[in-house]
Amino acid sequence: MKLIKRENFIDSKWSGGVTSEIFIYPENAKVSEKNFDFRISTATCNLEKSNYTAYDGFLRYICPLDNTMNITTSDCKFFLKPMEVMFFHGNDNTYSSGGVRDFNLIYREDLKAQMYSLNIKDLKYKFKGKSIIFNYDSLLTYNEKIFPEFSALYIEDEEVEIKGCGKIIICQIL
């Protein structure tokens, strides 16, 4: 189990805001080289319209964290409320609008993955495979240790006990 604090995220600026890479696997992979199995990130967008980078051979989940997101993918329009999760293909023509911070999972299409958000009041669960649990803004603990806001836990085939009330996002690579 590994706690990934905000200060360990890798930030990169882009024309519409900042992307913060929370975790990439394998850990020596580079998103620019598209040589990763999966990547978890969060990004801010301050543009009226933002076109998404195509990721051929990958699948994606996205979730707005703080505002409603207007997103269009392959001519299908969605209006996502905070913590609502959407799935789409990495090579779809996708764009969004509105000032929002989002949370993303991108993974190779030959893998199986899922991403979902939960409102919790204490959670004890044995996770199978590789999992990332993201705490956006809740007062939580994990295994009796502080689980800071805007941080993540990386877990491989482990049980974790999260205490407190709040919202989390779970990404699982099965």
Tab-separated table of N, CA, C and O in Angstrom, residues 50-53 60 62 71-74 86 88-96:
chain	number	residue	atom	x	y	z
A	50	SER	N	-12.330	22.613	-24.908
A	50	SER	CA	-11.063	21.896	-24.811
A	50	SER	C	-11.148	20.599	-25.607
A	50	SER	O	-12.012	19.764	-25.341
A	51	ASN	N	-10.273	20.439	-26.598
A	51	ASN	CA	-10.204	19.204	-27.383
A	51	ASN	C	-9.270	18.219	-26.681
A	51	ASN	O	-8.179	18.582	-26.276
A	52	TYR	N	-9.708	16.969	-26.581
A	52	TYR	CA	-8.935	15.948	-25.890
A	52	TYR	C	-7.915	15.311	-26.826
A	52	TYR	O	-8.181	15.102	-27.996
A	53	THR	N	-6.768	14.982	-26.271
A	53	THR	CA	-5.741	14.260	-27.010
A	53	THR	C	-6.248	12.852	-27.306
A	53	THR	O	-6.817	12.191	-26.437
A	60	ARG	N	-11.012	5.148	-21.682
A	60	ARG	CA	-10.948	6.229	-20.702
A	60	ARG	C	-12.203	6.306	-19.845
A	60	ARG	O	-13.300	6.004	-20.300
A	62	ILE	N	-13.796	9.440	-17.129
A	62	ILE	CA	-13.608	10.811	-16.667
A	62	ILE	C	-14.720	11.156	-15.695
A	62	ILE	O	-15.829	10.621	-15.785
A	71	ILE	N	-19.587	17.578	-21.900
A	71	ILE	CA	-18.609	16.814	-22.666
A	71	ILE	C	-19.300	16.147	-23.852
A	71	ILE	O	-20.421	15.651	-23.729
A	72	THR	N	-18.624	16.188	-24.990
A	72	THR	CA	-19.132	15.574	-26.215
A	72	THR	C	-18.093	14.595	-26.712
A	72	THR	O	-16.913	14.927	-26.813
A	73	THR	N	-18.529	13.377	-27.005
A	73	THR	CA	-17.647	12.365	-27.546
A	73	THR	C	-18.364	11.654	-28.686
A	73	THR	O	-19.491	11.188	-28.509
A	74	SER	N	-17.748	11.663	-29.853
A	74	SER	CA	-18.342	11.056	-31.049
A	74	SER	C	-19.803	11.475	-31.219
A	74	SER	O	-20.686	10.645	-31.406
A	86	MET	N	-18.036	8.890	-16.483
A	86	MET	CA	-18.355	8.583	-17.872
A	86	MET	C	-17.225	7.766	-18.483
A	86	MET	O	-16.048	8.008	-18.212
A	88	PHE	N	-15.463	6.363	-22.196
A	88	PHE	CA	-15.392	6.579	-23.643
A	88	PHE	C	-14.096	5.995	-24.187
A	88	PHE	O	-13.193	5.644	-23.438
A	89	HIS	N	-14.025	5.864	-25.496
A	89	HIS	CA	-12.845	5.312	-26.163
A	89	HIS	C	-11.797	6.394	-26.350
A	89	HIS	O	-12.123	7.539	-26.670
A	90	GLY	N	-10.551	6.006	-26.191
A	90	GLY	CA	-9.447	6.962	-26.261
A	90	GLY	C	-9.269	7.629	-27.604
A	90	GLY	O	-8.709	8.719	-27.681
A	91	ASN	N	-9.747	6.999	-28.676
A	91	ASN	CA	-9.580	7.609	-30.000
A	91	ASN	C	-10.838	8.346	-30.466
A	91	ASN	O	-10.874	8.846	-31.577
A	92	ASP	N	-11.877	8.431	-29.616
A	92	ASP	CA	-13.071	9.201	-29.964
A	92	ASP	C	-12.730	10.684	-30.067
A	92	ASP	O	-11.891	11.184	-29.307
A	93	ASN	N	-13.380	11.373	-30.967
A	93	ASN	CA	-13.264	12.824	-31.062
A	93	ASN	C	-14.028	13.403	-29.870
A	93	ASN	O	-15.260	13.380	-29.846
A	94	THR	N	-13.300	13.893	-28.873
A	94	THR	CA	-13.906	14.300	-27.604
A	94	THR	C	-13.473	15.712	-27.239
A	94	THR	O	-12.317	16.081	-27.399
A	95	TYR	N	-14.442	16.492	-26.729
A	95	TYR	CA	-14.137	17.825	-26.228
A	95	TYR	C	-15.102	18.160	-25.102
A	95	TYR	O	-16.169	17.564	-24.976
A	96	SER	N	-14.702	19.115	-24.270
A	96	SER	CA	-15.561	19.539	-23.166
A	96	SER	C	-15.529	21.056	-23.061
A	96	SER	O	-14.682	21.720	-23.662
